[in-house]
Short mmCIF file of C-alpha atoms in Angstrom, two decimals:
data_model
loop_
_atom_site.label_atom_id
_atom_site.label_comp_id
_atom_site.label_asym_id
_atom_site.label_seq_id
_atom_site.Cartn_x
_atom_site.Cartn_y
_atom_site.Cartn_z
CA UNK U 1 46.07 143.74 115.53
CA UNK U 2 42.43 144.30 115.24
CA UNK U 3 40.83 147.68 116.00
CA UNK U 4 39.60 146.86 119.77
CA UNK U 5 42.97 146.44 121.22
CA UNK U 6 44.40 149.59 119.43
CA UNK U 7 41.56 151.50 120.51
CA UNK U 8 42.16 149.91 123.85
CA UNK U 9 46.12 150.67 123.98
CA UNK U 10 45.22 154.51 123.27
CA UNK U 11 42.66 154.69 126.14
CA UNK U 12 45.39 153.36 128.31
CA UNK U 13 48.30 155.95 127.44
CA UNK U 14 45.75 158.15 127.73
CA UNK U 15 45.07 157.70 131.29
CA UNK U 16 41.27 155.93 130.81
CA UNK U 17 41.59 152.81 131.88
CA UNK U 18 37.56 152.11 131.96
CA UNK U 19 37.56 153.31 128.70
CA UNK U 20 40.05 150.44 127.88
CA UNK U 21 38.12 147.85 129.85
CA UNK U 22 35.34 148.39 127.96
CA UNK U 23 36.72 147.26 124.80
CA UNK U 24 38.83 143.95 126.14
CA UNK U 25 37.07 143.04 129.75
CA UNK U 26 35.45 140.28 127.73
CA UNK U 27 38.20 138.87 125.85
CA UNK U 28 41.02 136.25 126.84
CA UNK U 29 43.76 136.53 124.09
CA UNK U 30 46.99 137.79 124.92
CA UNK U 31 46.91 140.76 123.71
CA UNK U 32 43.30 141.43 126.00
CA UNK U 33 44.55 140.08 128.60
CA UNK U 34 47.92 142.13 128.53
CA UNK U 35 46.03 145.32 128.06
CA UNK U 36 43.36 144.59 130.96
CA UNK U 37 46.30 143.85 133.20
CA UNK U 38 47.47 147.25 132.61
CA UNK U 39 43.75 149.11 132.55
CA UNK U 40 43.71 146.93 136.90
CA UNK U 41 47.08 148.74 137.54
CA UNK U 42 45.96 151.99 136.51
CA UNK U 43 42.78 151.46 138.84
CA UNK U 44 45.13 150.63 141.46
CA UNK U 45 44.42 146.46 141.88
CA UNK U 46 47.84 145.23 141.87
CA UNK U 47 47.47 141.74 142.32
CA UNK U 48 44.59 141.41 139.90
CA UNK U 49 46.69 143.32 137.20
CA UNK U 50 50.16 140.98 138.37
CA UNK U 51 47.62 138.25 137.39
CA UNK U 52 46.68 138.85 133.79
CA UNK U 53 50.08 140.00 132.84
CA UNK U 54 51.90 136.64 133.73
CA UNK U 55 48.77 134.44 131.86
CA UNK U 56 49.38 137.13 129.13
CA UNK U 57 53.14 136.31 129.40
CA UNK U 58 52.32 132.51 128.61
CA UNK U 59 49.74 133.01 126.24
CA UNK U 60 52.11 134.80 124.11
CA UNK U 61 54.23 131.84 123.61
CA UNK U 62 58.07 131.52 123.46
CA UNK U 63 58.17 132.74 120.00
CA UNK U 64 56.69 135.91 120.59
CA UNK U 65 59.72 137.51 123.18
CA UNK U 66 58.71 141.01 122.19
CA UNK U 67 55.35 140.48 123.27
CA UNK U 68 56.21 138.73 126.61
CA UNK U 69 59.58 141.12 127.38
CA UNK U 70 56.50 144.00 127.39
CA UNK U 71 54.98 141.97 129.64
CA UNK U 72 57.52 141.69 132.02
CA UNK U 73 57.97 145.80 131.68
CA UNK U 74 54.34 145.98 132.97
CA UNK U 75 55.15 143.44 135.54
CA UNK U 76 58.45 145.62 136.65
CA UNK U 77 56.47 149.13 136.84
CA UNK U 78 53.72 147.62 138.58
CA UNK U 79 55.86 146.50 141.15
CA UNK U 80 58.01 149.74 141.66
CA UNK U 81 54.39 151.46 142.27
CA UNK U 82 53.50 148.94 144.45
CA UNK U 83 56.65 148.82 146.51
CA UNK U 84 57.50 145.43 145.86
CA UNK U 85 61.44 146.22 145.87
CA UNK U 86 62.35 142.37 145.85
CA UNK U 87 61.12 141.49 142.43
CA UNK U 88 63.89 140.84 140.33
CA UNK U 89 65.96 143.45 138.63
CA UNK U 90 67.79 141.05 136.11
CA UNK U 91 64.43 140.48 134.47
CA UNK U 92 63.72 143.71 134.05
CA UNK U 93 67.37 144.20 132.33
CA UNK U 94 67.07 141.06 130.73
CA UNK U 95 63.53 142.42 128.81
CA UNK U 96 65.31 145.35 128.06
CA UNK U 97 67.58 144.01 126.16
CA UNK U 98 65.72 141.79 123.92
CA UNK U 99 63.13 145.04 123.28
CA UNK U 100 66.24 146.76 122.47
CA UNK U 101 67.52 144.71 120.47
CA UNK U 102 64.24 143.87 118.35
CA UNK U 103 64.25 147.59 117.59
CA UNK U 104 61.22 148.76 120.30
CA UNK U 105 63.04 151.92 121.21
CA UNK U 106 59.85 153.03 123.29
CA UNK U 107 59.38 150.30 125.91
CA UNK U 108 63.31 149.57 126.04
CA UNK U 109 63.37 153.25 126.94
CA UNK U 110 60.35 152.91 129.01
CA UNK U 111 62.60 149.82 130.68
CA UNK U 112 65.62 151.84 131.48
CA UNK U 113 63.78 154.31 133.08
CA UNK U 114 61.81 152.07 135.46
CA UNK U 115 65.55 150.86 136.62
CA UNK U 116 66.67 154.79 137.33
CA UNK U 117 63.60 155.26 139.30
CA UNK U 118 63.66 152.31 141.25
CA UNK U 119 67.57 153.23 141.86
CA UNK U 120 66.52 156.78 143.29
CA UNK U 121 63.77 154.91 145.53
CA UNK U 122 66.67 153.25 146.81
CA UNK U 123 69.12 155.77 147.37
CA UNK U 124 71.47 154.42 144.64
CA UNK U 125 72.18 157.84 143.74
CA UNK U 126 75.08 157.17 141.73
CA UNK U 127 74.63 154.22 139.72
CA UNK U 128 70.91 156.48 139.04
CA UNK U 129 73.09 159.05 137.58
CA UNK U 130 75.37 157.18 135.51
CA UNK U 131 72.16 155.59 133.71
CA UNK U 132 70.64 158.93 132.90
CA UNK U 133 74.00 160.10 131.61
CA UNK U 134 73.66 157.50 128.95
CA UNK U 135 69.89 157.33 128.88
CA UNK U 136 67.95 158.89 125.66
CA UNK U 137 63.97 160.03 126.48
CA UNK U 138 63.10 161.34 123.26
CA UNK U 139 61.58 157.84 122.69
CA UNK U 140 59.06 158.04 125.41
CA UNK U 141 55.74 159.32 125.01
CA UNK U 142 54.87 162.51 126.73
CA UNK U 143 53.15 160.50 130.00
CA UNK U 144 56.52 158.27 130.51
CA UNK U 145 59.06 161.54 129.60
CA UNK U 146 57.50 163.24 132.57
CA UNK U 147 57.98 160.81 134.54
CA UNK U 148 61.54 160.62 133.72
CA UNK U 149 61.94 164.08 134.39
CA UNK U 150 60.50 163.99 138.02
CA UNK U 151 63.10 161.04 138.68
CA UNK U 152 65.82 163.18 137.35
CA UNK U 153 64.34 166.15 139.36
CA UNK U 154 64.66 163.67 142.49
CA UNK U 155 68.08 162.52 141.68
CA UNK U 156 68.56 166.43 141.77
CA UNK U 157 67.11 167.25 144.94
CA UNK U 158 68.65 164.18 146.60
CA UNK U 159 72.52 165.90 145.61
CA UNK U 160 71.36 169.53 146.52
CA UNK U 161 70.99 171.13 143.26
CA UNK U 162 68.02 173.29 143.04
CA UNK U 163 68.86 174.53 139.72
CA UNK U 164 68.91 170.89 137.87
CA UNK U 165 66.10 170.37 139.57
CA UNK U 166 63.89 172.96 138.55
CA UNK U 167 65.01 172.98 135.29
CA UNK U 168 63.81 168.97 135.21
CA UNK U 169 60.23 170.03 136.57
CA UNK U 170 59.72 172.19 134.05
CA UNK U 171 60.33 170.21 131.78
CA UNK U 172 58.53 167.36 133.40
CA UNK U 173 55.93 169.49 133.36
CA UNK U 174 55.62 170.40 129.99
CA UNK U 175 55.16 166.73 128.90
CA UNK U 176 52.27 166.13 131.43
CA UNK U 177 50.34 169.10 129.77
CA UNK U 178 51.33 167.58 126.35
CA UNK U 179 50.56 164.21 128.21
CA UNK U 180 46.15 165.65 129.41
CA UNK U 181 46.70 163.27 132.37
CA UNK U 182 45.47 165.73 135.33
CA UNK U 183 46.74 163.27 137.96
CA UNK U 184 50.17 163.35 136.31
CA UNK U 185 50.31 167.71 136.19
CA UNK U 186 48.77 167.27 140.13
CA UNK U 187 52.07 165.37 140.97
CA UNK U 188 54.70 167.17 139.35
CA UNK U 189 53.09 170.29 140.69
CA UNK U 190 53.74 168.70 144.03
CA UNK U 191 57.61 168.12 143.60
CA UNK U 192 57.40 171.80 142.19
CA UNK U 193 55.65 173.31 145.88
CA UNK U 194 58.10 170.46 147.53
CA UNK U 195 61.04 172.93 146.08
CA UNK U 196 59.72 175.81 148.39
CA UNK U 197 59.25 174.13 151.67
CA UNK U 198 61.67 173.73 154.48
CA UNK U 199 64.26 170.99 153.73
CA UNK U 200 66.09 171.44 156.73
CA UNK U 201 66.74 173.70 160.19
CA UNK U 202 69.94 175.69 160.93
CA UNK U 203 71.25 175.85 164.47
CA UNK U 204 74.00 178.76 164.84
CA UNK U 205 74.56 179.99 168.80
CA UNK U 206 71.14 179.31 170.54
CA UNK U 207 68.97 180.18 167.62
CA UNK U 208 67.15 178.17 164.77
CA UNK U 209 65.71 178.97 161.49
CA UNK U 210 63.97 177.24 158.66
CA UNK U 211 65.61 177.02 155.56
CA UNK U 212 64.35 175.60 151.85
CA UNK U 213 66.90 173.76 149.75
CA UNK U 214 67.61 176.38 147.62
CA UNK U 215 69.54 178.24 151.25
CA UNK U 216 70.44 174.72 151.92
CA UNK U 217 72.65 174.77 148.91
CA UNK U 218 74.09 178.21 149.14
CA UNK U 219 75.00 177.56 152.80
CA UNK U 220 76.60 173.95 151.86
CA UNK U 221 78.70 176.28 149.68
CA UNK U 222 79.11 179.21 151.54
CA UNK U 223 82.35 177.87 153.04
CA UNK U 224 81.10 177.08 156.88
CA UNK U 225 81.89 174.15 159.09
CA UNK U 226 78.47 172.27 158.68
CA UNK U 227 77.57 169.76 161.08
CA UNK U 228 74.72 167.93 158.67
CA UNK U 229 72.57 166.02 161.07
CA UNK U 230 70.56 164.81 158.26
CA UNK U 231 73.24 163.11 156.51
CA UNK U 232 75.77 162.61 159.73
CA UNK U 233 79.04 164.12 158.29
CA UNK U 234 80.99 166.89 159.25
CA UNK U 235 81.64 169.52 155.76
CA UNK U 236 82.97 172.50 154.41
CA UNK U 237 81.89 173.13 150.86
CA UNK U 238 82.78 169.72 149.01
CA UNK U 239 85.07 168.57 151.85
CA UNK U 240 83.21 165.82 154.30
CA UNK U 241 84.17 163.72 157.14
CA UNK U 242 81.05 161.07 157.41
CA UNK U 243 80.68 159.88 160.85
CA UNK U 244 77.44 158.11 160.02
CA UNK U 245 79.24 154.77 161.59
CA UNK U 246 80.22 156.64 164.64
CA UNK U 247 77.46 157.77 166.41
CA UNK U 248 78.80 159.16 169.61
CA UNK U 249 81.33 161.07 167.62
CA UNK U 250 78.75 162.84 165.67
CA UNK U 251 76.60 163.53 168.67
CA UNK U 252 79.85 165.16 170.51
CA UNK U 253 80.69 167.18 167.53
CA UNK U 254 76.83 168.47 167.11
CA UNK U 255 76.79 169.49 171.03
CA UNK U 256 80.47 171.56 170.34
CA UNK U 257 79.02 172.95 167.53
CA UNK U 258 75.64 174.21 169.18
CA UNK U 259 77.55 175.78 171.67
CA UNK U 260 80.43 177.65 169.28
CA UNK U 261 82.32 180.04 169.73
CA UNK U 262 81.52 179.08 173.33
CA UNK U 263 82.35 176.10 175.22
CA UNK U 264 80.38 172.92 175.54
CA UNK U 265 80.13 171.72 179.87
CA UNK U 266 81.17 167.93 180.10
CA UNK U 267 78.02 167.89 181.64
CA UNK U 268 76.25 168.49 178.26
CA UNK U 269 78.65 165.80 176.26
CA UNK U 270 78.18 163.33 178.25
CA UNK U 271 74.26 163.57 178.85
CA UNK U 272 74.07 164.08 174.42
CA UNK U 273 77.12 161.37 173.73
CA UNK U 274 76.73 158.66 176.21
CA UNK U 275 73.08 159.11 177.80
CA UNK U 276 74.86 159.16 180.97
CA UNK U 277 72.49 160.50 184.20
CA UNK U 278 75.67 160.80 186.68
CA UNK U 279 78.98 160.59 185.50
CA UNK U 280 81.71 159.23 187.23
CA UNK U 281 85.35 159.17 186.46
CA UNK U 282 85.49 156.19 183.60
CA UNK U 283 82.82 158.75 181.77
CA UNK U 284 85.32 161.31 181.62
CA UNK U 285 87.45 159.01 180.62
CA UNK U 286 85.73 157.81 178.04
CA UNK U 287 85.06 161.41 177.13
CA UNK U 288 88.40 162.33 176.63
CA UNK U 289 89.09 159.40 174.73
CA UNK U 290 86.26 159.99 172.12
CA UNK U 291 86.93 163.90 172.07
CA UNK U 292 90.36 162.88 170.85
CA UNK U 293 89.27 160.52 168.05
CA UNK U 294 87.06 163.53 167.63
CA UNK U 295 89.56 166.07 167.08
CA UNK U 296 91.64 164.10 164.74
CA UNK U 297 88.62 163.26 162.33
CA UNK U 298 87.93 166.96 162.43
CA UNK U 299 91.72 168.07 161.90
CA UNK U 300 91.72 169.43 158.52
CA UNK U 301 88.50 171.81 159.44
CA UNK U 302 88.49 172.72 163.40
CA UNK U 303 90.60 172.54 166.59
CA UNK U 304 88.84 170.88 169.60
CA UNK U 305 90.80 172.72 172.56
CA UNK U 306 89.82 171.88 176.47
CA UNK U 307 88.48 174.52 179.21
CA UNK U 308 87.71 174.50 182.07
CA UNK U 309 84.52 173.42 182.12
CA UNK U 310 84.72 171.73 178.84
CA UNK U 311 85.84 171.23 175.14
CA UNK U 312 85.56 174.18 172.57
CA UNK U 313 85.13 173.70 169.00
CA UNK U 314 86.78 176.50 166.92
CA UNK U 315 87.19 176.47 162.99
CA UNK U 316 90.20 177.01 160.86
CA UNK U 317 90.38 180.90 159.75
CA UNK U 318 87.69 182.39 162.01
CA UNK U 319 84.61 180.48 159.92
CA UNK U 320 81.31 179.95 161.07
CA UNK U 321 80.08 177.13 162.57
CA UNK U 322 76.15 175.68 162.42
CA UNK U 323 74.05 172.44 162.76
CA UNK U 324 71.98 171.61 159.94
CA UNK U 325 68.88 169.66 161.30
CA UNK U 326 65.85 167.84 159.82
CA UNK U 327 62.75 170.11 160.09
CA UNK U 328 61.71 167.49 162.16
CA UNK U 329 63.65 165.13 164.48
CA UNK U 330 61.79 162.22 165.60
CA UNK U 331 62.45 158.62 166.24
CA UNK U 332 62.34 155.96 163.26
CA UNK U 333 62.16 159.88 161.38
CA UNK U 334 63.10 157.68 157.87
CA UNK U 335 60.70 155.04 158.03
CA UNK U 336 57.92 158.14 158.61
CA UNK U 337 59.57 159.97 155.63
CA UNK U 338 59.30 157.07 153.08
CA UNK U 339 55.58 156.55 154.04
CA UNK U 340 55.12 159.94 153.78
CA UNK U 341 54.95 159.84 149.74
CA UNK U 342 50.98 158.27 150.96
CA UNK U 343 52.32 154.63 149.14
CA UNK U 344 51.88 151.50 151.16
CA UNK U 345 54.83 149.74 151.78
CA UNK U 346 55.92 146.31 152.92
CA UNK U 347 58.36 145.82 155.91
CA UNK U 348 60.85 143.82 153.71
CA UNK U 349 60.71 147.05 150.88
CA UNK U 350 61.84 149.26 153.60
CA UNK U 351 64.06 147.76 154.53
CA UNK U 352 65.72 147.57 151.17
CA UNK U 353 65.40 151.13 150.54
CA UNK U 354 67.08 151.95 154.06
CA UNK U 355 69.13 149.28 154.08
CA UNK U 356 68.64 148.32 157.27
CA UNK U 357 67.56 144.68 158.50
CA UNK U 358 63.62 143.69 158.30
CA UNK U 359 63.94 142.80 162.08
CA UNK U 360 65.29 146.40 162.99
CA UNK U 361 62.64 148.14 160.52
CA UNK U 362 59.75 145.72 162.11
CA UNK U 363 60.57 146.96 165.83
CA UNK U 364 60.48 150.69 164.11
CA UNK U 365 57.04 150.08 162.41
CA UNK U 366 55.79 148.23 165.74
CA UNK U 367 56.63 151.51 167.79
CA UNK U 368 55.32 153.97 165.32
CA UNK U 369 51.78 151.74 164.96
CA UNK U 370 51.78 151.77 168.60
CA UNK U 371 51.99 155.56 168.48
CA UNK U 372 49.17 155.44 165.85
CA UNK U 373 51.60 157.35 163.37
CA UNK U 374 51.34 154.74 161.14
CA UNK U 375 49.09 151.96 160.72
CA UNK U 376 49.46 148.16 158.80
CA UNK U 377 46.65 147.07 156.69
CA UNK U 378 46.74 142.87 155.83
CA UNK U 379 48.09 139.80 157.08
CA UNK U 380 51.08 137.94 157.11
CA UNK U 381 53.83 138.92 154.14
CA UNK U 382 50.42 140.77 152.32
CA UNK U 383 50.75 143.52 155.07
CA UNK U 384 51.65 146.57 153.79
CA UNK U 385 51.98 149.96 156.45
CA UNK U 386 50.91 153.63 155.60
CA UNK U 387 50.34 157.13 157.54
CA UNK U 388 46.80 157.44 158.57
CA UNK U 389 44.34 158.47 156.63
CA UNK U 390 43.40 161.75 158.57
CA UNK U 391 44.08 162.05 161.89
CA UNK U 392 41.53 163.65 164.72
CA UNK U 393 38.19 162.66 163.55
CA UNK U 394 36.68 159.34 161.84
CA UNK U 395 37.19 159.29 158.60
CA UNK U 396 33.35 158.27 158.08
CA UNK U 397 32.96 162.10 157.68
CA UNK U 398 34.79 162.42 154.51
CA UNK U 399 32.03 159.97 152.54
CA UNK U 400 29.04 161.46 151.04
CA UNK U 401 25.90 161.82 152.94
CA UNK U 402 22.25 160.10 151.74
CA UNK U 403 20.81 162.17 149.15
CA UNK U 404 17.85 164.38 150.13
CA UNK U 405 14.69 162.93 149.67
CA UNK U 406 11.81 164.66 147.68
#
């Protein structure tokens, strides 16, 4: 390989991707074209860099599957950035395996742990986990370890354990300073501050609070009856009843449970439960029917016992009882907390990674657009939908003014 395109490879795991298009932006050999396709991702034109990988793919030839399975690596982790959540995953596994079995530890590593991250961005927590059990980093170079260590962090932070997850930071961190990519240190000193800030509110008798996920795990384990409205199950310490596929029973239990030790009115239930302006008697029929699929859901945590003017919730041996909320509850609140990591995403990618349908997540986007919380940029299947920029003034302001003249 002459000295251009190692000169050029080093720019790029070195972050400078003009300093790599300076050496190959004339050339159209496969190894040029590889490397530019990689310099356009770094500089953030997708399609462009989706481009020159495949021709570099076929101007490789079928003899050279190392060549083109590193290709299709490239291909894999540009779409992950790019939220393209349909391209295929038996590719990726597929290019994998030949790099690992030709001996290229690096980008077979590099491989696996585009499939663990694109797992977590899915919420396939467990399958994540059972690849990093197995997985090996000390191939990676210091860029790609840190990497792995923020997806390890997030696999952390998605199962409530602040410890793991610091101690994957850290070292995440290290290997970005060993890395000298500022943008890299930048982001994992955002998941660091994302530690500290409130992960969740707690509702206990008429008063709320916020609380980081550090006091989000000790209360999980504090031995409480926790009604988790950001997960929809009922819990004490590892114990869980998920109601996520019964709505109306989770909303009854999380209006007993803001009202413990006192009672909950019917009134209250049914306007929470059933959306119901003026109940009549097949409402409070239906009420007591639901209260006592309620009560024997809850059974081996609480007793649901009727009053006079309502239902009481009371748990077994004399424990507390509180409501753990989102910081914020709003409608369509996952779609705006996906967008939130400032990525644009298409419509069919979330609904992948909410496994929802595209129809369902297209009415959501339509409502929040229409509430300017988010906005859609493109046409047709090229749309992609983001927050806004900056909200409250044009964003005009933020570019640089004429230069004063002499």
């Amino acid at each position: 390989m002459d000295s251009l395109i190692v000169a050029a490879a080093q720019a790029l795991a070195s972050g400078d991707a003009l300093g790599a298009m300076k050496r190959v932006a004339l050339r159209d050999d496969a190894p040029a074209l590889a490397l530019r396709g990689i310099a356009m991702a770094q500089l953030g034109d997708f399609d462009r860099a989706k481009a020159l990988l495949k021709s570099a793919a076929r101007a490789f030839g079928p003899r050279e599957i190392v060549a083109r399975a590193r290709c299709i690596v490239a291909e894999a982790e540009i779409a992950l950035v790019s939220r393209d959540l349909g391209w295929p995953e038996k590719v990726l596994e597929t290019a994998r395996a030949v790099l690992d079995k030709h001996g290229d530890r690096i980008n077979a590593a590099h491989a696996r742990n585009l499939q663990i991250r694109r797992l977590l961005l899915v919420g396939h927590l467990d399958e994540a986990e059972r690849l990093v059990a197995k997985f090996d980093s000390s191939p990676l170079p210091p860029a790609a370890r840190a990497s792995h260590e923020l997806a390890v962090a997030g696999i952390a932070i998605r199962r409530i354990r602040t410890a793991s997850a610091r101690a994957a930071l850290m070292r995440a961190a290290d290997a970005a300073q060993k890395a000298g990519i500022p943008a890299l240190s930048v982001e994992v000193r955002d998941a660091v501050d994302a530690l500290h800030t409130p992960a969740a509110r707690l509702i206990t008798q008429g008063t709320e609070s916020l609380l980081s996920l550090a006091e989000v795990e000790v209360l999980l384990s504090s031995g409480a009856l926790v009604i988790d409205a950001c997960r929809n199950v009922v819990r004490r310490g590892n114990d869980t009843v998920p109601l996520a596929t019964r709505p109306v029973l989770f909303a009854l239990a999380r209006v007993l449970a803001e009202a413990a030790p006192a009672d909950a009115p019917r009134e209250a239930l049914l306007s929470r439960a059933f959306r119901a302006r003026h109940a009549d008697e097949s409402h409070r029929a239906r009420l007591r029917v639901e209260i006592g699929r309620l009560r024997a859901a809850v059974e081996p945590f609480a007793d649901i016992d009727a009053t006079a003017r309502g239902f009481a919730l009371t748990a077994h041996g004399k424990r507390d009882i509180v409501v753990l909320a989102p910081p914020i509850e709003a409608e369509h609140a996952s779609v705006l907390a996906l967008l939130a990591d400032g990525e644009a995403w298409s419509s069919s990618a979330l609904a992948i990674a909410l496994a929802i349908s595209p129809r369902t997540i297209q009415r959501a986007l339509d409502a929040l657009a229409a509430g300017g919380k988010v906005q859609g940029v493109g046409n047709g299947r090229a749309r992609r939908w983001m927050m806004p920029p900056v909200v409250g003034f044009p964003t005009t302001l933020l570019l640089p003014g004429p230069l004063p003249s002499d």
